[in-house]
């Protein structure tokens, strides 16, 4: 007994004293994103976690700088013909893929074509283009049918779907067939052998990456990788993630829930970084294909059944500085902000909602709620949503699930009992929402559009007109018309606009303020 | 209980008190169980609305209305804890009852019939080869969320244990003189079971049912904690603890209230099971039913 | 001896078959079109059809079962719907954390439970015995995740001695691994030890009252030596039985603990897969656990031979 207990004490001492948490943590960057990395193809999905990880391993032809101006990234430069129809783009020297092969114009063409099949802006681009070809190994030629001012903004798109460049042999796959090999030309490369879906995704510095000479500026400029290794860890319990950050076990948390902000008080290992640009809105996306929301009146009853404050309060509590009530389809604090036709959204009226339901002949078809549990934002939102719907006369069928599953399920156009859906929460960011050309909810593209598949010839028409005009007054008017039509059509219900509070290890510096988290330029303080 | 069958005839109340003084642990457990049962039954009279959300007042400390404070959606924690008693007790008793009915029926059949024994043993072997909690999670995920689902999901892995217990008791009893005598005069089927077999199984079955009740209560908490089975708005102790995870550091009581209540209930049931086991066969001295 | 092993394995096969049938039916008689689920993102109807054909989803259930079972025997358990990775690869990746966690738990359990059980039997019916038994009942009445959270709060958050979550692979250093599983295995061990201590005590008491023990006593051997040398050996059988059966409980505990402490083991994989309706993974993992349990039970049966040469067939 005595010997055994001595051994036990010795072991305990060794455990406690032996090794700080992560002795070689200096050159490893450990990130905790909102979701899990369950796919390596950023074209097959718009999932933001996949997008964020894709920025580590892929690079883009053009990119937005901190002033939201489009800059060449993989491109050395470009020329535009006098008639505004021909773009000749030359690639930089020394670009290599992670499998050793050089990046050629053929790869760029193939990648852009694949992207163009699924991305909203990309589709418009290709509909106006006569051809996209590789003139030689380093030159890409884009021939337009008509002049279009959005060509570069499209190619420099910062958020889903980002026109990442991958080898032509992989880009040859149809976008709905996910690429399984993560081969890009970015500053890090993925170590597939160490990838454990549901747990961790591992990336290594890519020695052959040649950063641009300029300093980093949002998505543009020189991307210098300062770490040997990056790990994206999946920690579903947010409080645990914060504890891990405070304890030095991880370095960065994408979104610290408002409840947990007080935990950072007095800590010298980690602190909060508020990012307005990385903030999201809370949106309830509506599926127009399945009952009951295939009926426009029932969709408008939905608007009347909800209001923003309870959602925002449930998520942010007392941290009112992190959100604002905003019903503008193009976000508040942006050029196209407006309050046209927002009455039903901003004011909750249960009686009127019930009346509309009766008028529409609502037959009690339950609204299927996929209650996401691993993103606090969504988790709280579903809990608030259910009683609000029920009080307004809707029947609800709720099931617990996670974001990755919803991300997969929302692609289904089937009825609910065959794997389809009615509604789900999401949060499009600042950048895409503020631009009428990229806002998915005013696209009205029906079955060819983003999830929800709201169909509106009027919206399509308005967007075409918007693309054609350069007069700001006209653009503002068109934007307002878009909002008016959209809020009668109800492709979604806006439920609040938020900044994001990131958790950051205090020995890190070099973070870039951006709508999308970037990890080049970041390094440990000396 | 054996103790109660004292040779000395005393008035009932005095006898109870004497028993209570001799067996403080058992008495306390029975009282706790009784108290929790009353709480469950009279919940609406004791507490407020456990479901109504109030996001504006989320995570506020205790006040006159919500004596244990509010959770992350502004719901009254005390009310949810009180109503949570219902779920736990309902699940515990239902599972114990269903397990008993199914287990005894199948177990007696297996004990009396040779072919039945063969088949049932293989089936129970197979079912016990699958970890109980995984089976429960799988069932609960497949069927629609709800209390009935949870009860079914937890009962199914418990039945094989009961079946085996009953079968082994029946096999033992079958060879006893009064049974062979009865068989020799032609008693068979239902009367045989009813008069000779069943009474002998009641003791061990009761003990096992008690343990099944305790493990069912924990199992339902685990299921709720993992987010499977009961809808999150229904107040359950497991669900409360799952909700409390994300705010545990700042509001530890939100996890401790349901945790302590749950432990108290399970502890009482387990101790009761031990006492029953002792009473039925003091020689066995708390072997535990496994 | 070899015959015995062969016999046990042979009798395990029908059980395995039953388990396989059971799991397969459980998972495949659910509502929803599996082809759509598997096809996933942006699938065209043509692609859904292609998947339906490739997985022979139109065929009757028994045929599909034999296809699955046939593949399973060749260690091909299909692909995960969630991550498109082979199920076998997912299981292989997560074996180490679960195995380490289970092993450390078992060691801690024995270190805690056996001494407690011995002392309780030795001092039976004294206050020592009663306190130990009270502690034991408490141990398996408190849910393991409550114990887990309390341990994390004390040792990780307040004292900062041990990590809050996660698993450090053996390849990165044994000490790191032990530190990362210290709290979860302690939480599990407390529960498991409670059970084992009770059984140990009961088995020892039974043995102590037997004749040959009384003989030994009469010969003048101290109670202590009797307990440890003779009684423990004879009590080995029921104790090992409990460890074997309790392994199923252990796996249940491992499942919860891995979720609480964010350890990327097979338990976590299973829970995630079930809640995500990732059927190929669910089938594969439950089958894996069942095989494991059956193997453990056979090993338990075999180890009886070590403790009691009379038992051999």
Tab-separated table of N, CA, C and O in Angstrom, chain A residues 353-425:
chain	number	residue	atom	x	y	z
A	353	UNK	N	-51.007	37.831	-37.848
A	353	UNK	CA	-50.366	36.636	-38.406
A	353	UNK	C	-51.369	35.496	-38.494
A	353	UNK	O	-51.491	34.814	-39.513
A	354	UNK	N	-52.104	35.291	-37.397
A	354	UNK	CA	-53.100	34.213	-37.378
A	354	UNK	C	-54.152	34.449	-38.455
A	354	UNK	O	-54.592	33.514	-39.130
A	355	UNK	N	-54.531	35.737	-38.599
A	355	UNK	CA	-55.560	36.049	-39.612
A	355	UNK	C	-55.039	35.701	-41.003
A	355	UNK	O	-55.748	35.111	-41.820
A	356	UNK	N	-53.802	36.074	-41.268
A	356	UNK	CA	-53.213	35.765	-42.572
A	356	UNK	C	-53.150	34.257	-42.810
A	356	UNK	O	-53.391	33.771	-43.914
A	357	UNK	N	-52.794	33.524	-41.752
A	357	UNK	CA	-52.720	32.068	-41.878
A	357	UNK	C	-54.089	31.503	-42.259
A	357	UNK	O	-54.211	30.629	-43.128
A	358	UNK	N	-55.105	32.033	-41.588
A	358	UNK	CA	-56.460	31.549	-41.882
A	358	UNK	C	-56.827	31.876	-43.319
A	358	UNK	O	-57.340	31.044	-44.069
A	359	UNK	N	-56.509	33.124	-43.699
A	359	UNK	CA	-56.811	33.572	-45.054
A	359	UNK	C	-56.125	32.698	-46.087
A	359	UNK	O	-56.682	32.401	-47.146
A	360	UNK	N	-54.898	32.297	-45.758
A	360	UNK	CA	-54.130	31.504	-46.719
A	360	UNK	C	-54.559	30.049	-46.707
A	360	UNK	O	-54.092	29.244	-47.510
A	361	UNK	N	-55.411	29.713	-45.762
A	361	UNK	CA	-55.848	28.328	-45.676
A	361	UNK	C	-54.780	27.411	-45.105
A	361	UNK	O	-54.612	26.277	-45.555
A	362	UNK	N	-54.049	27.873	-44.103
A	362	UNK	CA	-52.993	27.056	-43.487
A	362	UNK	C	-53.588	25.781	-42.906
A	362	UNK	O	-54.494	25.797	-42.098
A	363	UNK	N	-53.035	24.650	-43.338
A	363	UNK	CA	-53.649	23.382	-42.952
A	363	UNK	C	-52.920	22.688	-41.808
A	363	UNK	O	-53.143	21.525	-41.535
A	364	UNK	N	-52.030	23.404	-41.161
A	364	UNK	CA	-51.356	22.798	-40.022
A	364	UNK	C	-50.095	22.032	-40.367
A	364	UNK	O	-49.529	21.356	-39.515
A	365	UNK	N	-49.646	22.142	-41.627
A	365	UNK	CA	-48.377	21.485	-41.959
A	365	UNK	C	-47.281	22.002	-41.030
A	365	UNK	O	-47.063	23.204	-40.966
A	366	UNK	N	-46.599	21.128	-40.308
A	366	UNK	CA	-45.610	21.630	-39.342
A	366	UNK	C	-44.403	22.249	-40.035
A	366	UNK	O	-44.008	21.823	-41.116
A	367	UNK	N	-43.855	23.251	-39.388
A	367	UNK	CA	-42.613	23.853	-39.851
A	367	UNK	C	-41.467	23.060	-39.227
A	367	UNK	O	-41.384	22.947	-38.008
A	368	UNK	N	-40.611	22.492	-40.069
A	368	UNK	CA	-39.511	21.674	-39.568
A	368	UNK	C	-38.353	22.578	-39.151
A	368	UNK	O	-37.827	23.334	-39.962
A	369	UNK	N	-37.975	22.496	-37.859
A	369	UNK	CA	-36.873	23.317	-37.353
A	369	UNK	C	-35.642	22.446	-37.102
A	369	UNK	O	-35.657	21.619	-36.202
A	370	UNK	N	-34.559	22.648	-37.873
A	370	UNK	CA	-33.337	21.890	-37.580
A	370	UNK	C	-32.509	22.643	-36.554
A	370	UNK	O	-31.707	23.493	-36.902
A	371	UNK	N	-32.701	22.332	-35.276
A	371	UNK	CA	-32.109	23.112	-34.200
A	371	UNK	C	-30.609	22.822	-34.082
A	371	UNK	O	-30.203	21.814	-33.528
A	372	UNK	N	-29.802	23.752	-34.594
A	372	UNK	CA	-28.342	23.583	-34.569
A	372	UNK	C	-27.815	23.819	-33.160
A	372	UNK	O	-28.124	24.829	-32.542
A	373	UNK	N	-27.025	22.879	-32.656
A	373	UNK	CA	-26.581	22.995	-31.275
A	373	UNK	C	-25.122	23.414	-31.130
A	373	UNK	O	-24.711	23.790	-30.041
A	374	UNK	N	-24.338	23.342	-32.212
A	374	UNK	CA	-22.914	23.634	-31.999
A	374	UNK	C	-22.503	25.047	-32.385
A	374	UNK	O	-21.331	25.372	-32.383
A	375	UNK	N	-23.468	25.896	-32.748
A	375	UNK	CA	-23.150	27.317	-32.909
A	375	UNK	C	-24.093	28.086	-31.999
A	375	UNK	O	-25.306	28.103	-32.229
A	376	UNK	N	-23.551	28.731	-30.924
A	376	UNK	CA	-24.433	29.359	-29.931
A	376	UNK	C	-25.424	30.336	-30.554
A	376	UNK	O	-26.595	30.375	-30.167
A	377	UNK	N	-24.944	31.129	-31.519
A	377	UNK	CA	-25.765	32.083	-32.257
A	377	UNK	C	-27.056	31.422	-32.704
A	377	UNK	O	-28.158	31.870	-32.433
A	378	UNK	N	-26.903	30.312	-33.410
A	378	UNK	CA	-28.059	29.613	-33.956
A	378	UNK	C	-28.841	28.887	-32.868
A	378	UNK	O	-30.068	28.874	-32.870
A	379	UNK	N	-28.104	28.278	-31.942
A	379	UNK	CA	-28.743	27.497	-30.880
A	379	UNK	C	-29.780	28.342	-30.146
A	379	UNK	O	-30.943	27.957	-29.999
A	380	UNK	N	-29.342	29.544	-29.703
A	380	UNK	CA	-30.277	30.410	-28.976
A	380	UNK	C	-31.419	30.841	-29.884
A	380	UNK	O	-32.570	30.934	-29.452
A	381	UNK	N	-31.086	31.104	-31.160
A	381	UNK	CA	-32.103	31.600	-32.082
A	381	UNK	C	-33.243	30.595	-32.263
A	381	UNK	O	-34.417	30.960	-32.260
A	382	UNK	N	-32.899	29.316	-32.424
A	382	UNK	CA	-33.958	28.314	-32.593
A	382	UNK	C	-34.840	28.233	-31.358
A	382	UNK	O	-36.052	28.040	-31.448
A	383	UNK	N	-34.216	28.357	-30.180
A	383	UNK	CA	-35.013	28.277	-28.952
A	383	UNK	C	-36.002	29.430	-28.852
A	383	UNK	O	-37.080	29.281	-28.283
A	384	UNK	N	-35.599	30.586	-29.378
A	384	UNK	CA	-36.502	31.727	-29.355
A	384	UNK	C	-37.559	31.586	-30.449
A	384	UNK	O	-38.722	31.953	-30.276
A	385	UNK	N	-37.156	31.035	-31.580
A	385	UNK	CA	-38.040	30.927	-32.737
A	385	UNK	C	-39.250	30.052	-32.468
A	385	UNK	O	-40.391	30.391	-32.802
A	386	UNK	N	-39.020	28.920	-31.834
A	386	UNK	CA	-40.101	27.928	-31.683
A	386	UNK	C	-41.332	28.499	-31.010
A	386	UNK	O	-42.420	28.441	-31.576
A	387	UNK	N	-41.195	29.060	-29.799
A	387	UNK	CA	-42.421	29.573	-29.177
A	387	UNK	C	-43.046	30.733	-29.953
A	387	UNK	O	-44.281	30.860	-29.978
A	388	UNK	N	-42.197	31.534	-30.601
A	388	UNK	CA	-42.753	32.661	-31.367
A	388	UNK	C	-43.640	32.143	-32.495
A	388	UNK	O	-44.715	32.678	-32.752
A	389	UNK	N	-43.188	31.098	-33.161
A	389	UNK	CA	-43.977	30.532	-34.246
A	389	UNK	C	-45.263	29.936	-33.718
A	389	UNK	O	-46.344	30.122	-34.275
A	390	UNK	N	-45.136	29.217	-32.620
A	390	UNK	CA	-46.317	28.533	-32.088
A	390	UNK	C	-47.367	29.519	-31.619
A	390	UNK	O	-48.563	29.314	-31.836
A	391	UNK	N	-46.905	30.600	-30.996
A	391	UNK	CA	-47.875	31.594	-30.537
A	391	UNK	C	-48.643	32.209	-31.690
A	391	UNK	O	-49.779	32.641	-31.537
A	392	UNK	N	-47.989	32.281	-32.850
A	392	UNK	CA	-48.645	32.913	-34.000
A	392	UNK	C	-49.497	31.931	-34.781
A	392	UNK	O	-50.026	32.258	-35.838
A	393	UNK	N	-49.589	30.712	-34.292
A	393	UNK	CA	-50.492	29.766	-34.941
A	393	UNK	C	-49.816	28.734	-35.816
A	393	UNK	O	-50.489	27.923	-36.448
A	394	UNK	N	-48.484	28.744	-35.883
A	394	UNK	CA	-47.800	27.727	-36.678
A	394	UNK	C	-47.626	26.453	-35.863
A	394	UNK	O	-47.469	26.491	-34.652
A	395	UNK	N	-47.649	25.315	-36.569
A	395	UNK	CA	-47.251	24.060	-35.918
A	395	UNK	C	-45.766	23.873	-36.187
A	395	UNK	O	-45.282	24.230	-37.250
A	396	UNK	N	-45.070	23.313	-35.177
A	396	UNK	CA	-43.615	23.207	-35.312
A	396	UNK	C	-43.148	21.778	-35.054
A	396	UNK	O	-43.642	21.121	-34.155
A	397	UNK	N	-42.175	21.324	-35.858
A	397	UNK	CA	-41.549	20.020	-35.617
A	397	UNK	C	-40.046	20.257	-35.484
A	397	UNK	O	-39.379	20.535	-36.468
A	398	UNK	N	-39.527	20.158	-34.262
A	398	UNK	CA	-38.132	20.541	-34.033
A	398	UNK	C	-37.248	19.309	-33.830
A	398	UNK	O	-37.628	18.367	-33.138
A	399	UNK	N	-36.074	19.321	-34.432
A	399	UNK	CA	-35.104	18.242	-34.211
A	399	UNK	C	-33.724	18.821	-33.947
A	399	UNK	O	-33.325	19.772	-34.606
A	400	UNK	N	-33.010	18.227	-32.999
A	400	UNK	CA	-31.672	18.711	-32.664
A	400	UNK	C	-30.677	18.217	-33.710
A	400	UNK	O	-30.730	17.070	-34.136
A	401	UNK	N	-29.775	19.085	-34.118
A	401	UNK	CA	-28.776	18.684	-35.113
A	401	UNK	C	-27.561	19.600	-35.002
A	401	UNK	O	-27.402	20.275	-33.997
A	402	UNK	N	-26.678	19.573	-35.998
A	402	UNK	CA	-25.490	20.435	-35.951
A	402	UNK	C	-25.336	21.167	-37.273
A	402	UNK	O	-25.986	20.834	-38.268
A	403	UNK	N	-24.440	22.162	-37.294
A	403	UNK	CA	-24.359	23.039	-38.450
A	403	UNK	C	-23.925	22.312	-39.721
A	403	UNK	O	-24.441	22.573	-40.813
A	404	UNK	N	-22.984	21.413	-39.578
A	404	UNK	CA	-22.506	20.726	-40.775
A	404	UNK	C	-23.635	19.940	-41.440
A	404	UNK	O	-23.753	19.893	-42.669
A	405	UNK	N	-24.488	19.325	-40.641
A	405	UNK	CA	-25.602	18.560	-41.210
A	405	UNK	C	-26.606	19.482	-41.893
A	405	UNK	O	-27.125	19.167	-42.964
A	406	UNK	N	-26.886	20.615	-41.265
A	406	UNK	CA	-27.827	21.555	-41.875
A	406	UNK	C	-27.241	22.082	-43.171
A	406	UNK	O	-27.939	22.242	-44.175
A	407	UNK	N	-25.941	22.321	-43.135
A	407	UNK	CA	-25.236	22.800	-44.305
A	407	UNK	C	-25.401	21.842	-45.478
A	407	UNK	O	-25.474	22.245	-46.629
A	408	UNK	N	-25.433	20.564	-45.173
A	408	UNK	CA	-25.637	19.559	-46.212
A	408	UNK	C	-27.105	19.477	-46.607
A	408	UNK	O	-27.458	19.414	-47.783
A	409	UNK	N	-27.975	19.518	-45.606
A	409	UNK	CA	-29.398	19.295	-45.862
A	409	UNK	C	-30.050	20.435	-46.647
A	409	UNK	O	-31.003	20.217	-47.398
A	410	UNK	N	-29.549	21.654	-46.460
A	410	UNK	CA	-30.217	22.792	-47.100
A	410	UNK	C	-30.112	22.735	-48.618
A	410	UNK	O	-30.793	23.485	-49.312
A	411	UNK	N	-29.262	21.873	-49.127
A	411	UNK	CA	-29.112	21.764	-50.577
A	411	UNK	C	-30.227	20.940	-51.201
A	411	UNK	O	-30.388	20.916	-52.422
A	412	UNK	N	-30.989	20.282	-50.368
A	412	UNK	CA	-31.999	19.377	-50.901
A	412	UNK	C	-33.263	20.117	-51.308
A	412	UNK	O	-33.811	20.905	-50.549
A	413	UNK	N	-33.737	19.806	-52.521
A	413	UNK	CA	-34.970	20.415	-52.996
A	413	UNK	C	-36.160	19.497	-52.784
A	413	UNK	O	-37.267	19.773	-53.233
A	414	UNK	N	-35.898	18.422	-52.072
A	414	UNK	CA	-36.955	17.442	-51.837
A	414	UNK	C	-37.938	17.924	-50.781
A	414	UNK	O	-37.666	18.878	-50.059
A	415	UNK	N	-39.080	17.225	-50.656
A	415	UNK	CA	-39.988	17.508	-49.529
A	415	UNK	C	-39.289	17.197	-48.207
A	415	UNK	O	-38.313	16.451	-48.176
A	416	UNK	N	-39.864	17.752	-47.152
A	416	UNK	CA	-39.220	17.659	-45.849
A	416	UNK	C	-38.997	16.207	-45.421
A	416	UNK	O	-37.952	15.848	-44.896
A	417	UNK	N	-39.991	15.346	-45.684
A	417	UNK	CA	-39.834	13.976	-45.202
A	417	UNK	C	-38.877	13.159	-46.063
A	417	UNK	O	-38.611	12.011	-45.771
A	418	UNK	N	-38.338	13.775	-47.131
A	418	UNK	CA	-37.330	13.073	-47.913
A	418	UNK	C	-35.972	13.758	-47.768
A	418	UNK	O	-35.127	13.660	-48.635
A	419	UNK	N	-35.784	14.452	-46.691
A	419	UNK	CA	-34.487	15.078	-46.459
A	419	UNK	C	-34.450	16.549	-46.803
A	419	UNK	O	-33.391	17.156	-46.854
A	420	UNK	N	-35.610	17.136	-47.080
A	420	UNK	CA	-35.672	18.557	-47.402
A	420	UNK	C	-35.852	19.405	-46.151
A	420	UNK	O	-35.697	18.931	-45.031
A	421	UNK	N	-36.206	20.676	-46.350
A	421	UNK	CA	-36.264	21.583	-45.201
A	421	UNK	C	-37.307	22.672	-45.424
A	421	UNK	O	-37.835	22.835	-46.517
A	422	UNK	N	-37.629	23.370	-44.332
A	422	UNK	CA	-38.541	24.513	-44.419
A	422	UNK	C	-37.809	25.831	-44.182
A	422	UNK	O	-37.984	26.797	-44.904
A	423	UNK	N	-37.071	25.877	-43.055
A	423	UNK	CA	-36.350	27.094	-42.690
A	423	UNK	C	-35.025	26.700	-42.053
A	423	UNK	O	-34.883	25.589	-41.542
A	424	UNK	N	-34.064	27.585	-42.108
A	424	UNK	CA	-32.866	27.413	-41.288
A	424	UNK	C	-32.264	28.782	-41.038
A	424	UNK	O	-32.473	29.717	-41.808
A	425	UNK	N	-31.509	28.859	-39.939
A	425	UNK	CA	-30.848	30.119	-39.611
A	425	UNK	C	-29.487	30.165	-40.289
A	425	UNK	O	-28.774	29.173	-40.351
